[in-house]
Amino acid sequence: MQYWLMKSEPDEVSIDDLARAGTVPWSGVRNYQARNFMRDAMQVGDLAFFYHSGCAEPGIAGICEVCSEPYPDATQFDPHSAYHDPKSAPDKPRWLLRDVRFVGKGRYLPLAELRSYVELANMRLLARGNRLSITPVTAEEWAFINRFMAEKS
DNA sequence: GCCAACGTTGGC
DNA sequence: GCCAACGTTGGC
């Protein structure tokens, strides 16, 4: 059992979109490190913070759960998709993803607030220059942040 | 295998 | 829109 943080642009898929859909494929990851986390390190049942990026106030919006084994990201083979990868062959797919399931929505935790806690000083998300869209979260970080999720907003 | 050029991410 | 930081590409 491991914990994760997964970034999504709310314009594409927000926590409310996930709540409505129930389950979504985590498509569009085109970074090998993030792919390897999904392909190799994640396990069904792992929990992840759902993070909103590329928006006015980035931050943690809720929690989701890894709910499938890895399988090829269909968008890589779609010439009309922004995530199309012409170098990926259907018999040897380059990009694998997992499905994630909505677990809950918490008090919105802005990035600026996360940065204010010394307990999170070493969090991967907050590391200088971090751009990874999927990062591991330690059990300590999870517990520390998770208790804010239950607060009223 | 090095490394410069380029593209992308993502906060601000 | 800017720009720092990082990843990828491709020539050599």
mmCIF file of C-alpha atoms (C1' of nucleotides) in Angstrom:
data_model
loop_
_atom_site.group_PDB
_atom_site.id
_atom_site.type_symbol
_atom_site.label_atom_id
_atom_site.label_comp_id
_atom_site.label_asym_id
_atom_site.label_seq_id
_atom_site.Cartn_x
_atom_site.Cartn_y
_atom_site.Cartn_z
ATOM 1 C CA MET A 1 0.000 0.000 0.000
ATOM 2 C CA GLN A 2 1.474 3.284 -1.136
ATOM 3 C CA TYR A 3 0.286 6.853 -1.325
ATOM 4 C CA TRP A 4 0.511 9.182 -4.318
ATOM 5 C CA LEU A 5 -0.253 12.646 -5.544
ATOM 6 C CA MET A 6 -1.646 12.967 -9.058
ATOM 7 C CA LYS A 7 -1.920 16.260 -10.909
ATOM 8 C CA SER A 8 -4.767 17.091 -13.205
ATOM 9 C CA GLU A 9 -5.735 20.296 -14.916
ATOM 10 C CA PRO A 10 -9.284 20.999 -13.748
ATOM 11 C CA ASP A 11 -10.100 22.299 -17.243
ATOM 12 C CA GLU A 12 -9.582 18.723 -18.407
ATOM 13 C CA VAL A 13 -10.602 16.601 -15.423
ATOM 14 C CA SER A 14 -11.499 18.207 -12.094
ATOM 15 C CA ILE A 15 -12.354 16.513 -8.815
ATOM 16 C CA ASP A 16 -16.021 17.205 -9.605
ATOM 17 C CA ASP A 17 -15.645 15.572 -13.011
ATOM 18 C CA LEU A 18 -14.184 12.528 -11.286
ATOM 19 C CA ALA A 19 -16.998 12.534 -8.716
ATOM 20 C CA ARG A 20 -19.551 12.544 -11.535
ATOM 21 C CA ALA A 21 -17.804 9.907 -13.601
ATOM 22 C CA GLY A 22 -16.917 7.662 -10.661
ATOM 23 C CA THR A 23 -13.912 6.257 -12.507
ATOM 24 C CA VAL A 24 -11.610 7.743 -15.143
ATOM 25 C CA PRO A 25 -8.545 6.486 -17.022
ATOM 26 C CA TRP A 26 -5.509 8.588 -16.056
ATOM 27 C CA SER A 27 -4.681 9.412 -19.656
ATOM 28 C CA GLY A 28 -2.203 11.864 -21.104
ATOM 29 C CA VAL A 29 0.866 11.098 -19.018
ATOM 30 C CA ARG A 30 3.862 11.471 -21.351
ATOM 31 C CA ASN A 31 6.714 11.357 -18.905
ATOM 32 C CA TYR A 32 8.613 8.127 -18.332
ATOM 33 C CA GLN A 33 9.042 8.517 -14.598
ATOM 34 C CA ALA A 34 5.345 9.131 -14.078
ATOM 35 C CA ARG A 35 4.519 6.252 -16.418
ATOM 36 C CA ASN A 36 6.794 3.930 -14.479
ATOM 37 C CA PHE A 37 4.995 4.808 -11.266
ATOM 38 C CA MET A 38 1.701 3.823 -12.879
ATOM 39 C CA ARG A 39 3.055 0.761 -14.628
ATOM 40 C CA ASP A 40 5.333 -0.691 -11.963
ATOM 41 C CA ALA A 41 4.908 0.856 -8.558
ATOM 42 C CA MET A 42 1.188 1.430 -8.112
ATOM 43 C CA GLN A 43 -1.048 -1.257 -6.749
ATOM 44 C CA VAL A 44 -4.796 -1.553 -6.883
ATOM 45 C CA GLY A 45 -6.099 -0.004 -3.677
ATOM 46 C CA ASP A 46 -3.382 2.638 -3.395
ATOM 47 C CA LEU A 47 -4.743 6.066 -2.474
ATOM 48 C CA ALA A 48 -3.791 9.357 -4.098
ATOM 49 C CA PHE A 49 -4.382 13.033 -3.490
ATOM 50 C CA PHE A 50 -6.104 14.560 -6.487
ATOM 51 C CA TYR A 51 -4.281 17.817 -7.243
ATOM 52 C CA HIS A 52 -5.471 20.681 -9.416
ATOM 53 C CA SER A 53 -2.654 22.237 -11.469
ATOM 54 C CA GLY A 54 -2.448 24.868 -14.161
ATOM 55 C CA CYS A 55 -5.253 26.900 -12.632
ATOM 56 C CA ALA A 56 -5.630 30.127 -10.672
ATOM 57 C CA GLU A 57 -5.140 28.495 -7.299
ATOM 58 C CA PRO A 58 -3.417 25.116 -7.537
ATOM 59 C CA GLY A 59 -3.897 22.686 -4.664
ATOM 60 C CA ILE A 60 -5.204 19.384 -3.342
ATOM 61 C CA ALA A 61 -8.887 18.924 -4.080
ATOM 62 C CA GLY A 62 -9.675 15.403 -2.947
ATOM 63 C CA ILE A 63 -8.757 11.757 -2.821
ATOM 64 C CA CYS A 64 -8.931 8.963 -5.359
ATOM 65 C CA GLU A 65 -8.024 5.292 -5.443
ATOM 66 C CA VAL A 66 -6.069 3.283 -7.986
ATOM 67 C CA CYS A 67 -8.612 0.768 -9.272
ATOM 68 C CA SER A 68 -7.125 -1.052 -12.272
ATOM 69 C CA GLU A 69 -4.026 -2.834 -13.426
ATOM 70 C CA PRO A 70 -1.910 -0.928 -15.975
ATOM 71 C CA TYR A 71 -3.121 -0.940 -19.580
ATOM 72 C CA PRO A 72 -2.309 1.045 -22.736
ATOM 73 C CA ASP A 73 -3.446 4.675 -22.909
ATOM 74 C CA ALA A 74 -5.758 4.774 -25.930
ATOM 75 C CA THR A 75 -5.044 8.449 -26.647
ATOM 76 C CA GLN A 76 -1.498 7.651 -27.786
ATOM 77 C CA PHE A 77 -2.898 5.944 -30.896
ATOM 78 C CA ASP A 78 -5.472 8.612 -31.715
ATOM 79 C CA PRO A 79 -4.154 11.031 -34.363
ATOM 80 C CA HIS A 80 -6.788 13.567 -33.311
ATOM 81 C CA SER A 81 -5.791 13.534 -29.659
ATOM 82 C CA ALA A 82 -3.476 16.123 -28.164
ATOM 83 C CA TYR A 83 -1.725 13.145 -26.579
ATOM 84 C CA HIS A 84 -1.145 11.296 -29.837
ATOM 85 C CA ASP A 85 2.297 9.680 -29.975
ATOM 86 C CA PRO A 86 3.181 8.673 -33.541
ATOM 87 C CA LYS A 87 6.230 6.810 -32.293
ATOM 88 C CA SER A 88 4.207 4.415 -30.193
ATOM 89 C CA ALA A 89 3.158 1.173 -31.880
ATOM 90 C CA PRO A 90 -0.066 -0.636 -30.931
ATOM 91 C CA ASP A 91 1.781 -3.926 -30.522
ATOM 92 C CA LYS A 92 4.340 -2.210 -28.301
ATOM 93 C CA PRO A 93 2.575 0.613 -26.486
ATOM 94 C CA ARG A 94 4.800 3.168 -24.863
ATOM 95 C CA TRP A 95 2.254 4.713 -22.468
ATOM 96 C CA LEU A 96 0.361 2.751 -19.846
ATOM 97 C CA LEU A 97 -2.169 4.094 -17.415
ATOM 98 C CA ARG A 98 -4.407 3.118 -14.502
ATOM 99 C CA ASP A 99 -8.008 3.836 -13.788
ATOM 100 C CA VAL A 100 -8.720 5.867 -10.674
ATOM 101 C CA ARG A 101 -11.928 5.918 -8.658
ATOM 102 C CA PHE A 102 -13.401 8.857 -6.777
ATOM 103 C CA VAL A 103 -13.066 8.483 -3.026
ATOM 104 C CA GLY A 104 -13.869 11.914 -1.638
ATOM 105 C CA LYS A 105 -13.611 15.646 -1.858
ATOM 106 C CA GLY A 106 -12.035 17.550 1.026
ATOM 107 C CA ARG A 107 -11.421 21.098 2.074
ATOM 108 C CA TYR A 108 -9.421 22.645 -0.749
ATOM 109 C CA LEU A 109 -5.759 22.833 0.271
ATOM 110 C CA PRO A 110 -3.950 25.468 -1.791
ATOM 111 C CA LEU A 111 -0.324 24.961 -2.740
ATOM 112 C CA ALA A 112 0.606 28.074 -0.762
ATOM 113 C CA GLU A 113 -0.890 26.530 2.371
ATOM 114 C CA LEU A 114 0.932 23.240 1.818
ATOM 115 C CA ARG A 115 4.178 25.185 1.572
ATOM 116 C CA SER A 116 3.500 26.812 4.926
ATOM 117 C CA TYR A 117 3.748 23.565 6.917
ATOM 118 C CA VAL A 118 7.218 22.566 8.123
ATOM 119 C CA GLU A 119 5.882 19.004 8.365
ATOM 120 C CA LEU A 120 5.721 18.979 4.559
ATOM 121 C CA ALA A 121 9.084 20.625 3.932
ATOM 122 C CA ASN A 122 10.434 17.506 2.220
ATOM 123 C CA MET A 123 7.335 16.666 0.218
ATOM 124 C CA ARG A 124 8.170 15.752 -3.348
ATOM 125 C CA LEU A 125 5.458 17.984 -4.747
ATOM 126 C CA LEU A 126 7.043 20.977 -3.071
ATOM 127 C CA ALA A 127 10.603 20.266 -4.165
ATOM 128 C CA ARG A 128 12.191 23.021 -6.194
ATOM 129 C CA GLY A 129 11.565 22.654 -9.890
ATOM 130 C CA ASN A 130 9.326 19.635 -9.510
ATOM 131 C CA ARG A 131 7.260 19.006 -12.606
ATOM 132 C CA LEU A 132 6.345 15.369 -12.186
ATOM 133 C CA SER A 133 2.628 14.850 -12.579
ATOM 134 C CA ILE A 134 2.646 11.792 -10.311
ATOM 135 C CA THR A 135 4.698 11.778 -7.118
ATOM 136 C CA PRO A 136 4.916 9.423 -4.142
ATOM 137 C CA VAL A 137 3.603 10.659 -0.805
ATOM 138 C CA THR A 138 4.964 9.261 2.458
ATOM 139 C CA ALA A 139 2.648 7.780 5.078
ATOM 140 C CA GLU A 140 3.539 10.673 7.383
ATOM 141 C CA GLU A 141 2.718 13.284 4.740
ATOM 142 C CA TRP A 142 -0.495 11.475 3.943
ATOM 143 C CA ALA A 143 -1.632 11.415 7.550
ATOM 144 C CA PHE A 144 -0.709 15.054 8.062
ATOM 145 C CA ILE A 145 -2.594 16.282 4.999
ATOM 146 C CA ASN A 146 -5.459 13.839 5.274
ATOM 147 C CA ARG A 147 -6.663 15.305 8.548
ATOM 148 C CA PHE A 148 -7.252 18.664 6.815
ATOM 149 C CA MET A 149 -9.359 16.957 4.168
ATOM 150 C CA ALA A 150 -12.077 16.300 6.712
ATOM 151 C CA GLU A 151 -12.348 19.977 7.694
ATOM 152 C CA LYS A 152 -15.219 22.111 6.541
ATOM 153 C CA SER A 153 -14.262 24.609 3.884
ATOM 154 C "C1'" DG B 1 27.837 9.061 -24.671
ATOM 155 C "C1'" DC B 2 27.944 14.105 -24.664
ATOM 156 C "C1'" DC B 3 25.563 18.226 -24.895
ATOM 157 C "C1'" DA B 4 23.152 22.096 -27.191
ATOM 158 C "C1'" DA B 5 18.755 23.166 -28.753
ATOM 159 C "C1'" DC B 6 14.251 22.803 -28.190
ATOM 160 C "C1'" DG B 7 9.686 21.793 -26.071
ATOM 161 C "C1'" DT B 8 6.868 21.419 -21.954
ATOM 162 C "C1'" DT B 9 5.331 22.129 -17.270
ATOM 163 C "C1'" DG B 10 3.371 24.927 -14.109
ATOM 164 C "C1'" DG B 11 3.552 28.653 -10.668
ATOM 165 C "C1'" DC B 12 3.192 33.366 -10.591
ATOM 166 C "C1'" DG C 1 2.363 36.231 -20.725
ATOM 167 C "C1'" DC C 2 6.746 35.358 -18.413
ATOM 168 C "C1'" DC C 3 10.239 32.468 -17.090
ATOM 169 C "C1'" DA C 4 12.758 28.876 -14.321
ATOM 170 C "C1'" DA C 5 13.446 24.212 -14.361
ATOM 171 C "C1'" DC C 6 13.452 20.071 -16.353
ATOM 172 C "C1'" DG C 7 12.967 16.236 -20.016
ATOM 173 C "C1'" DT C 8 13.737 14.792 -24.699
ATOM 174 C "C1'" DT C 9 15.820 14.855 -29.138
ATOM 175 C "C1'" DG C 10 19.276 14.402 -32.319
ATOM 176 C "C1'" DG C 11 23.796 15.656 -34.310
ATOM 177 C "C1'" DC C 12 28.349 14.540 -33.641
#
